[in-house]
Every structure is written in structure tokens, then in C-alpha cells.
mmCIF file of C-alpha atoms in Angstrom:
data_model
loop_
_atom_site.group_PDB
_atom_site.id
_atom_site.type_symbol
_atom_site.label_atom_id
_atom_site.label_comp_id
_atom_site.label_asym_id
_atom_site.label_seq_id
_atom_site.Cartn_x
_atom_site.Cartn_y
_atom_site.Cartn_z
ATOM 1 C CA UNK A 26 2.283 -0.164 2.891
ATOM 2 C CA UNK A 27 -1.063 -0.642 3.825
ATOM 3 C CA UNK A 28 -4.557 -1.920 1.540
ATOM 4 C CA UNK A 29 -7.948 -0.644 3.247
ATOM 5 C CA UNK A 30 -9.204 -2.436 5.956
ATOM 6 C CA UNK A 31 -12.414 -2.865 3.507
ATOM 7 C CA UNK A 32 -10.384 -4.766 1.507
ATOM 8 C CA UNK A 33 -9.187 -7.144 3.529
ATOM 9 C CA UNK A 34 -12.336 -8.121 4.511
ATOM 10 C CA UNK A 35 -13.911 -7.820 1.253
ATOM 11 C CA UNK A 36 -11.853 -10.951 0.314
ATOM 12 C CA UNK A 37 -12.274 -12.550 3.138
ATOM 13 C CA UNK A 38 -16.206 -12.486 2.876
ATOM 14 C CA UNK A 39 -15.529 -13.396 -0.351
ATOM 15 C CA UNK A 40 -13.293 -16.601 0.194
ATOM 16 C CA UNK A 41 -16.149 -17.646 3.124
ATOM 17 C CA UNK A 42 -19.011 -17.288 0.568
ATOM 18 C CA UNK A 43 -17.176 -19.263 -2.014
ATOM 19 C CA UNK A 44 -17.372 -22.205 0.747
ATOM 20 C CA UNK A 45 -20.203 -22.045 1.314
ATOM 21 C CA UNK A 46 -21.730 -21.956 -2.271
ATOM 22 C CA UNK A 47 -24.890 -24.314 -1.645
ATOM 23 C CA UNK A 48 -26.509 -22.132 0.691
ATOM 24 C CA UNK A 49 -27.247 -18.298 1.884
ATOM 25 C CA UNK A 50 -25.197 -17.072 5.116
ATOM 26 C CA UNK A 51 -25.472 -13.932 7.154
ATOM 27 C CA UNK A 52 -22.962 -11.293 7.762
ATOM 28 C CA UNK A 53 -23.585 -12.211 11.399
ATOM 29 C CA UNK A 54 -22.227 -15.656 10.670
ATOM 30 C CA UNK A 55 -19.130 -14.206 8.400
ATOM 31 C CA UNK A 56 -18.649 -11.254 11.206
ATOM 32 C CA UNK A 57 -18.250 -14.164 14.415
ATOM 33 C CA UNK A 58 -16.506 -16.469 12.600
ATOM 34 C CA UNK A 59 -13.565 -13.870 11.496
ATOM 35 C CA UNK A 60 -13.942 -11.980 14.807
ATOM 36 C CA UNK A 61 -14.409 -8.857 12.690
ATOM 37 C CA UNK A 62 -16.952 -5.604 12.646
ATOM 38 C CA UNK A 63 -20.121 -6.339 11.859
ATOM 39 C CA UNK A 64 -20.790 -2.864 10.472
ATOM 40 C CA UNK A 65 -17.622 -2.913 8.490
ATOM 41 C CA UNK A 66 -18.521 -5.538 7.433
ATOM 42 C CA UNK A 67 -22.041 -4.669 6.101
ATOM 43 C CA UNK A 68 -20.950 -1.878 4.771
ATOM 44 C CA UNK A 69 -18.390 -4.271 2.638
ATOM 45 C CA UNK A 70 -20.865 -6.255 1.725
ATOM 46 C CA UNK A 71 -23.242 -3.834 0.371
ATOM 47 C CA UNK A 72 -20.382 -2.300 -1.776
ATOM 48 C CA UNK A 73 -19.697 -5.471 -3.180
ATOM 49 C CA UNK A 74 -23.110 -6.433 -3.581
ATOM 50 C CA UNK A 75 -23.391 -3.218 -5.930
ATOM 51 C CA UNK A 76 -20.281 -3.961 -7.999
ATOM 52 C CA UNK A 77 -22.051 -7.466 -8.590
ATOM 53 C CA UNK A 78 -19.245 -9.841 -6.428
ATOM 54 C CA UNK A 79 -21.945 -10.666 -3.977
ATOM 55 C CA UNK A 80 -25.903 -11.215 -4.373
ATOM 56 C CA UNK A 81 -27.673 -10.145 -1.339
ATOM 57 C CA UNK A 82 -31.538 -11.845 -0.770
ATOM 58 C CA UNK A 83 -33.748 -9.585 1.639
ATOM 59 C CA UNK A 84 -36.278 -11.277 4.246
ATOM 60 C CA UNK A 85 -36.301 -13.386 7.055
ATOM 61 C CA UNK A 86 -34.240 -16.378 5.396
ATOM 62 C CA UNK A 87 -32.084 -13.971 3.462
ATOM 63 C CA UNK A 88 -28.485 -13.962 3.257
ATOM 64 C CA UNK A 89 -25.448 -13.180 1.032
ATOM 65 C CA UNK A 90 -23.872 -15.706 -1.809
ATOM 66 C CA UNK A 91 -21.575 -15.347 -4.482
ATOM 67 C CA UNK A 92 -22.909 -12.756 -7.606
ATOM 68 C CA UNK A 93 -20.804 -14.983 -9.873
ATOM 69 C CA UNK A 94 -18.745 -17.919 -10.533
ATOM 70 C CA UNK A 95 -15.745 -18.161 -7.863
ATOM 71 C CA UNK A 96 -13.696 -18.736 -11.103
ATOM 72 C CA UNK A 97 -14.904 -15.312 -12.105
ATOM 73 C CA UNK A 98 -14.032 -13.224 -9.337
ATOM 74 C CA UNK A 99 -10.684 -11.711 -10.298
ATOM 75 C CA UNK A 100 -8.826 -10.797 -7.260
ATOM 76 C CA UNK A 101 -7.349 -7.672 -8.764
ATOM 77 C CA UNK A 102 -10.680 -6.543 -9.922
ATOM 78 C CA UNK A 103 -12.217 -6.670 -6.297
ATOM 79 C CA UNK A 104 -8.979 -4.698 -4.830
ATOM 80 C CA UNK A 105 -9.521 -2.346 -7.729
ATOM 81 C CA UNK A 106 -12.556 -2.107 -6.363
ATOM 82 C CA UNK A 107 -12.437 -2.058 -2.510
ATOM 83 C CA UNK A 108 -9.946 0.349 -2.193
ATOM 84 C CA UNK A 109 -10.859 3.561 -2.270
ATOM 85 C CA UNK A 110 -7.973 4.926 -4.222
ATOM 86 C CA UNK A 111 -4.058 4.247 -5.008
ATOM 87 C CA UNK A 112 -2.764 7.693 -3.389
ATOM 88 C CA UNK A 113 -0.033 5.997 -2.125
ATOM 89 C CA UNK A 114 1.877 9.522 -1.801
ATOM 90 C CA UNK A 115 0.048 12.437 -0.718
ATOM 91 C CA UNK A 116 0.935 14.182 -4.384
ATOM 92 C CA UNK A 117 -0.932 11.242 -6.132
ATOM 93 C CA UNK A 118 -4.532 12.712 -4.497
ATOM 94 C CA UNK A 119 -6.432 15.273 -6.025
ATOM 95 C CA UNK A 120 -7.329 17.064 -2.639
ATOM 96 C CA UNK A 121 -4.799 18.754 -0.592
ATOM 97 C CA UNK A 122 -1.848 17.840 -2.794
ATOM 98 C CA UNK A 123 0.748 20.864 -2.694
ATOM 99 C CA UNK A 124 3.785 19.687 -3.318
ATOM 100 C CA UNK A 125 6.167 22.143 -5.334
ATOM 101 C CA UNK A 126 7.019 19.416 -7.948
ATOM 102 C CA UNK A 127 3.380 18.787 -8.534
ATOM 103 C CA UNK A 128 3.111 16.784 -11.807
ATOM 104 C CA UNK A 129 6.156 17.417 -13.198
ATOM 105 C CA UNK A 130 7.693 14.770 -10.843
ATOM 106 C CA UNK A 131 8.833 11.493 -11.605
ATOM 107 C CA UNK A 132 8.056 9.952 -8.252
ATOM 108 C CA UNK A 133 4.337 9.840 -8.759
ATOM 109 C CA UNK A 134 4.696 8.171 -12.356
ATOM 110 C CA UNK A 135 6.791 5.537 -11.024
ATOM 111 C CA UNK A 136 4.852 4.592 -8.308
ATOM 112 C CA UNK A 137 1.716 4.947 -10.326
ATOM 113 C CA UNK A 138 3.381 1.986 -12.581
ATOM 114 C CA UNK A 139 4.824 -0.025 -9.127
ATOM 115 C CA UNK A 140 0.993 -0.008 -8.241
ATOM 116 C CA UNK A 141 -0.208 -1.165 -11.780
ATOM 117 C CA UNK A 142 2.770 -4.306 -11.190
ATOM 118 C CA UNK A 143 1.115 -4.968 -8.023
ATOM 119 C CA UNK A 144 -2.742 -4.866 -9.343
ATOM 120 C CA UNK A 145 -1.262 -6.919 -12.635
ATOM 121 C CA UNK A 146 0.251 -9.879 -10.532
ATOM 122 C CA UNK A 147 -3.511 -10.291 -8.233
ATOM 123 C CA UNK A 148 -5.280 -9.746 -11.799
ATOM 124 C CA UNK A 149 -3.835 -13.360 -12.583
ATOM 125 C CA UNK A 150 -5.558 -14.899 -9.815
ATOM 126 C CA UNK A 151 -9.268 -15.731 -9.332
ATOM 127 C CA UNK A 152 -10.959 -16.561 -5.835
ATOM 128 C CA UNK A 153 -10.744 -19.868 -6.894
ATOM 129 C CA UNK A 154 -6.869 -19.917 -6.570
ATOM 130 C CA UNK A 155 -7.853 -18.585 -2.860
ATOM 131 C CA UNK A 156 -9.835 -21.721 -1.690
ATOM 132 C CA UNK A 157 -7.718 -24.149 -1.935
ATOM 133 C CA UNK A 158 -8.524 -27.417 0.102
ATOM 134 C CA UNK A 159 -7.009 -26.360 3.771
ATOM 135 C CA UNK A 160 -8.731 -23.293 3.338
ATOM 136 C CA UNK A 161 -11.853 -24.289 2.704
ATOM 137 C CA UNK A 162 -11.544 -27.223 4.649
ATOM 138 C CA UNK A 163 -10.908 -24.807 7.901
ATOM 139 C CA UNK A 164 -13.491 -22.454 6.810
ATOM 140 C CA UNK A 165 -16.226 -25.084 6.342
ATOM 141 C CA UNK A 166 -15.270 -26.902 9.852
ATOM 142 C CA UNK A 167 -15.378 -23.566 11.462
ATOM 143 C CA UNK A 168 -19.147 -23.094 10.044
ATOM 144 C CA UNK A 169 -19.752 -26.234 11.740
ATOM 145 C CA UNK B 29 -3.047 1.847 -0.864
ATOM 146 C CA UNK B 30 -0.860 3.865 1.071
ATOM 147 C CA UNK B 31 2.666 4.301 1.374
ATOM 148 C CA UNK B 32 3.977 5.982 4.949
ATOM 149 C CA UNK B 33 4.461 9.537 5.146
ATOM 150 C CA UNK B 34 7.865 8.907 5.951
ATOM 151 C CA UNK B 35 8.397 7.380 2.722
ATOM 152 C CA UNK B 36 7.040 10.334 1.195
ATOM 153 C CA UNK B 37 9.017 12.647 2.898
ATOM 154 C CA UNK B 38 12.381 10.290 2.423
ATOM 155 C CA UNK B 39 11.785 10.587 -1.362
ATOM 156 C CA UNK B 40 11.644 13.978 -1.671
ATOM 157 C CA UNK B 41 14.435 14.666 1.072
ATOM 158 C CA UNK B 42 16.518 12.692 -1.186
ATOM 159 C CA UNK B 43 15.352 14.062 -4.384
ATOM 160 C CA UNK B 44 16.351 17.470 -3.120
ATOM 161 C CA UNK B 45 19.354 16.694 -1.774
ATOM 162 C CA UNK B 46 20.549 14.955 -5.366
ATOM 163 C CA UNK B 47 19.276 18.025 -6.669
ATOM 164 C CA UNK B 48 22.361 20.266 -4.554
ATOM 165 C CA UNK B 49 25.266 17.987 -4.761
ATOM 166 C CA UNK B 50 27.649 20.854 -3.790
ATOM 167 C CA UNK B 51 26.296 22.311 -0.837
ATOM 168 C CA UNK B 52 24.652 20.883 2.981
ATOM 169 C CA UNK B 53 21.157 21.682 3.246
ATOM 170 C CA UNK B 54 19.192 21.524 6.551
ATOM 171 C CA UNK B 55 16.192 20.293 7.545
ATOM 172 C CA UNK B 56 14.500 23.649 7.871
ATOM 173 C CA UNK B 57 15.169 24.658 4.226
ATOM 174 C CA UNK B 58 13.865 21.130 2.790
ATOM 175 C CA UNK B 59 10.825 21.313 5.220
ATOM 176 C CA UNK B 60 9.878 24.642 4.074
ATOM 177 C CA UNK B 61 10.586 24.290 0.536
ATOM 178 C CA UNK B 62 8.301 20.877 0.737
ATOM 179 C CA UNK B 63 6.102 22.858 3.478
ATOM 180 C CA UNK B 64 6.137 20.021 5.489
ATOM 181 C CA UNK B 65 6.610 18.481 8.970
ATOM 182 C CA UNK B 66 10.394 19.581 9.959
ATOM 183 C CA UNK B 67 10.275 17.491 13.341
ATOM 184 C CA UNK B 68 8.722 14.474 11.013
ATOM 185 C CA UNK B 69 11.257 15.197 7.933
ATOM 186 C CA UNK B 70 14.548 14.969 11.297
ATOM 187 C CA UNK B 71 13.395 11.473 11.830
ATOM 188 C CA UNK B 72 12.986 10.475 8.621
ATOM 189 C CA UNK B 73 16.955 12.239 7.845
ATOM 190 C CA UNK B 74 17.691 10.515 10.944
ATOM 191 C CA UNK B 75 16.518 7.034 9.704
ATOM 192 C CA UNK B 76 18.189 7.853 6.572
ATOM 193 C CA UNK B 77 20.984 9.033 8.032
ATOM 194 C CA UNK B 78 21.486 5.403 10.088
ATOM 195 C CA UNK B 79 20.954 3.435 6.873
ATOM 196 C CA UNK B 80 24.019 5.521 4.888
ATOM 197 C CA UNK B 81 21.280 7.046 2.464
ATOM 198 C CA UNK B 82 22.417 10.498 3.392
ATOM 199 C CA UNK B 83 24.958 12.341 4.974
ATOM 200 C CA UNK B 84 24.696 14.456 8.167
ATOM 201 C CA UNK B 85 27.108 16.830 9.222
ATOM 202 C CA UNK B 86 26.930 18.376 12.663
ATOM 203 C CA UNK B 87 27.729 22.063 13.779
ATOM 204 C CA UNK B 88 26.807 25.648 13.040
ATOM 205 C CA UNK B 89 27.626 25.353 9.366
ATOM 206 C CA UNK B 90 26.140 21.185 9.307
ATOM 207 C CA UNK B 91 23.504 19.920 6.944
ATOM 208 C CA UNK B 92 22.360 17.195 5.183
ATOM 209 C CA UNK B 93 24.067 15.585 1.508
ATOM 210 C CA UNK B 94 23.467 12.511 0.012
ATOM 211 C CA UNK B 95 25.569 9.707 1.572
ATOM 212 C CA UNK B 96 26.281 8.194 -1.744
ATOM 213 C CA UNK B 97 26.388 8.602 -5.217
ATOM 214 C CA UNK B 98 22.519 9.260 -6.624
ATOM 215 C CA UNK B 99 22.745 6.286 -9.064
ATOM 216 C CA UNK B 100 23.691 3.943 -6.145
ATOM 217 C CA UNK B 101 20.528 5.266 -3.722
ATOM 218 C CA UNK B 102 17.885 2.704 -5.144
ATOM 219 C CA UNK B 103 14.537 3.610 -5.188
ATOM 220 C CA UNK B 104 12.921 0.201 -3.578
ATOM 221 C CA UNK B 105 15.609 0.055 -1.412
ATOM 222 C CA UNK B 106 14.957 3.149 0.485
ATOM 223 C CA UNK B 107 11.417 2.320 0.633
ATOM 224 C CA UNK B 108 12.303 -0.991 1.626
ATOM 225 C CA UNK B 109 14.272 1.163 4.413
ATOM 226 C CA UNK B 110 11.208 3.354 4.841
ATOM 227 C CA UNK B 111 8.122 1.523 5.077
ATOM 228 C CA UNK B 112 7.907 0.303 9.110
ATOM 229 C CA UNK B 113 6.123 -3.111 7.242
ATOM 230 C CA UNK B 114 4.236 -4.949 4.471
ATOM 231 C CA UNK B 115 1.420 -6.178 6.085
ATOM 232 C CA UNK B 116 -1.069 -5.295 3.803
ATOM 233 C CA UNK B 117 -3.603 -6.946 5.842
ATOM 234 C CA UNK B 118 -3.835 -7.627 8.846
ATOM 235 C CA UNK B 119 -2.978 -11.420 8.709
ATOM 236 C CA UNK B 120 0.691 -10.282 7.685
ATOM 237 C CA UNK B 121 1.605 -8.979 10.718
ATOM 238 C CA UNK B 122 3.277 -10.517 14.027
ATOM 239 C CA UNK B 123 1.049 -9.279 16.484
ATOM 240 C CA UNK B 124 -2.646 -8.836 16.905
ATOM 241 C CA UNK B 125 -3.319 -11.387 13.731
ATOM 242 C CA UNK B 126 -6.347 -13.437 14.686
ATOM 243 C CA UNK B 127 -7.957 -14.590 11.483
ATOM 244 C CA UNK B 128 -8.726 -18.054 11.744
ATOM 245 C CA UNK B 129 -7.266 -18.917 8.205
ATOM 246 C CA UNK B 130 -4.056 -17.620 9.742
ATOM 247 C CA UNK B 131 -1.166 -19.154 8.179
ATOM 248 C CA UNK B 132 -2.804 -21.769 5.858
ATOM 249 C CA UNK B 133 -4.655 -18.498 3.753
ATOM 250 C CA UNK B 134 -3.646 -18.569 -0.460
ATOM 251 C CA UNK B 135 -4.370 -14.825 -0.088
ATOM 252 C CA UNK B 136 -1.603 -13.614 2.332
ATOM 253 C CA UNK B 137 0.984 -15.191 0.213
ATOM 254 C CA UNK B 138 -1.084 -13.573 -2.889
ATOM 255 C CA UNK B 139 -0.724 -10.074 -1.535
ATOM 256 C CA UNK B 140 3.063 -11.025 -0.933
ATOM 257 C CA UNK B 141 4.181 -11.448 -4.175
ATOM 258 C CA UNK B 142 2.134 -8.609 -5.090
ATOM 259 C CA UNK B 143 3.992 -6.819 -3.038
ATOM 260 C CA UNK B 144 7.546 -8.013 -4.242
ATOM 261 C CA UNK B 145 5.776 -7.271 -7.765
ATOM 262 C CA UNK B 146 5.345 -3.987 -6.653
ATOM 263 C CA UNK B 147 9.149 -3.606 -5.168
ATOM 264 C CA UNK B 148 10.838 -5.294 -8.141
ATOM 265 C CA UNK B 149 9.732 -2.659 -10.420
ATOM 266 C CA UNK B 150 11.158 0.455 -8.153
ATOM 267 C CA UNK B 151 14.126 -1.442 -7.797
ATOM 268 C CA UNK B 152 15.028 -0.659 -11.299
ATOM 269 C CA UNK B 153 15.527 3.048 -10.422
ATOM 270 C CA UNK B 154 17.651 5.211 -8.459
ATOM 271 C CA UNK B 155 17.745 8.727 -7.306
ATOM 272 C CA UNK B 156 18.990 9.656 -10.619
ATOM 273 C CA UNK B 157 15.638 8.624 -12.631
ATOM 274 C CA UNK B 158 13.539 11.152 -10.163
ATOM 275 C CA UNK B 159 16.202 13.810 -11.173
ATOM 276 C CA UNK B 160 14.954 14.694 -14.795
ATOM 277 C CA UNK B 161 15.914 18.081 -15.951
ATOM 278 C CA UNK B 162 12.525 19.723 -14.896
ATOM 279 C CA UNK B 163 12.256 18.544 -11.290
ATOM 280 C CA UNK B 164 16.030 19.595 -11.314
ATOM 281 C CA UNK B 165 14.880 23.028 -12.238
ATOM 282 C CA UNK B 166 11.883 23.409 -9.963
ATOM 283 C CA UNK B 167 13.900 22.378 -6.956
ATOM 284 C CA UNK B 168 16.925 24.601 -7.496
ATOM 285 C CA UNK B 169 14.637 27.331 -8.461
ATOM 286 C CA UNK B 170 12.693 27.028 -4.750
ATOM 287 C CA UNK B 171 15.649 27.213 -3.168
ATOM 288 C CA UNK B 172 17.054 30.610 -4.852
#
């Protein structure tokens, strides 16, 4: 089982950005310090920009923050949106699905409600519960 | 989110082999009736074969039946079985991880218990819950 590689960094731009809440930083900055894409990663942040999880200032001394209170960022509402889709099975798309059961099969409603149990249990979490103290401890001393 | 194809093709394997309790069936029939991957669908038997999950009988006249009882094949268990991993992210996994939160990050133990979430409720099903009368009938109907 495997989430989008978007999403993975999606939180983890998030959880640096929450650190970091006094001041703007680049994707350059977020990109080095994970070791990660730095187009991936812009393209990550301008999709969460959109959705309103990140505030993006243009120019010279621009940089990303936070859209809104770390207490307000809802984990499950960020995988909800970084991943592109729950199509865990191929019969749960809406493209190229031709499977002889189709939707009279139990399979896909079950794992339909297996993913809603897994969204459910990150929808009680905030990115506040993600930054605790060694967390944001290593992530500020690696800004440093 | 995505499940592995082998999963997939485990489920419905199994799901069609509940559905024929009094006969073998090979690979070729379930492949075509599923028009799917026959040399994918042999490793996944095979893999289910290893774990006791099904049956395989060798020879001119051999097949495939389920190797127990459809209420004892539980769902999360075979995708348990299935599934090569959960790592979710990149951080859960043994090799290649490099994030510099490594293993003192809130979110990989997060997406864990999302993840047993996510099991928990499949393990309250067997084979026997994906074999409703209508998927019954659809599958025995393919293969007249």
C-alpha cells in the first residue's frame, strides 16, 4: 500500500513550515534540507497553496508560510487532498475499469469503507500533533 | 492510495475460486474470465498457494481450489499476505529512507495506525462476505 509521493511531501513541507512560523522560507530551503525534488516539490506547494494549507508571497523576499493555524491543518483533510484518488483496486477507477463483477462486487465497497477507517483515524490529528518538540527541535537545528 | 495488483488479482482469484467449491479451476480460465495477466495471476496462486490460501493440484486434470474453508480465508489477512509492504511513505521503509526526521517523525507512526485502522476493519470479513448471491451469479455465469 502506497500514498502519492505528493503526499508525503505535502506533509512534510507542511510540518517544516509549521517550524518555522515567524518567518517566510523557500522551497529551495525545504527541497535541500529533505534531500527531495525541487519540482515535486513546487508543484506540491502550489497545490496546497490553492487548497489554502500554504500562503505563497511572490518577489524577491518571497517565500511560503502556513495559510492557517497549525492547529487547523487537519491531517486527513490534506491527504484527502494530496492524493489524487483512493483507487486502491483497479475496479474502484472510473477509466479502464473492466472487471466482470463491476459494481455489483463487494470488494470495492469494503475497501471503499477500509479507506474511509484510514482517512477517519488521520482526521483526528492536526499538524500540531506532528511537531512535537524532537521534531521541531531537529527541524529548526537543521535550518540552522 | 493504491493497493498492489497482486492484491487485486489475489481477491478475485479467491473470490472465484469460493465461487466453484466443487471443481479445480486453472489459471487460464480465471485469467480470462478476469481478462487479466495469467503469468501475473501464477505468482500471485503461487504466493497463495505457499501461504495455504488455496489449493494447487498438479497434473493434466490439476487446478486451483480454495485451501480452506471461505469463512476461515480472512480478508486482511490475505492482504496482509499480499501487499509486499506498508510503507506508505517513504520514511517507512528499510532501505533508501533518508529524511532527516527519520525515526523521531509523529507522522510515520500517524500513517501506521492509519494503516492498522485500515486493516482492522477488513479483518472483520472473509471470503464469504465478497460471495453475495449476485457476484455468485455473475461468476458462475462467466464461466458457463
Amino acid at each position: 500500500m502506497r500514498l502519492n509521493l505528493s503526499t508525503d511531501y505535502a506533509l512534510r513541507l507542511l510540518m517544516y513550515l509549521g517550524t518555522h512560523p515567524d518567518r517566510l522560507c523557500t522551497i529551495q530551503e525545504v527541497a535541500e534540507r529533505f534531500d527531495i525534488s525541487r519540482t515535486h516539490l513546487m508543484k506540491v506547494a502550489n497545490l496546497l497553496s490553492q487548497r489554502g494549507w500554504v500562503r505563497s508571497v511572490r518577489g524577491k523576499n518571497g517565500g511560503l508560510q502556513l495559510g492557517k493555524a497549525a492547529e487547523a491543518i487537519n491531517v486527513g483533510a490534506v491527504v484527502r487532498d494530496t492524493e489524487a484518488d483512493f483507487q486502491l483496486v483497479e475496479c474502484m477507477g472510473t477509466q479502464g475499469a473492466h472487471c466482470l463483477l463491476d459494481n455489483r462486487c463487494q470488494l470495492k465497497r469494503l475497501l471503499h469503507q477500509a479507506t474511509l477507517a484510514f482517512l477517519a483515524h488521520l482526521d483526528a490529528y492536526t499538524l500540531v500533533d506532528l511537531l512535537q518538540p524532537e521534531t521541531r527541535q531537529i527541524l529548526l537545528e537543521s535550518a540552522s
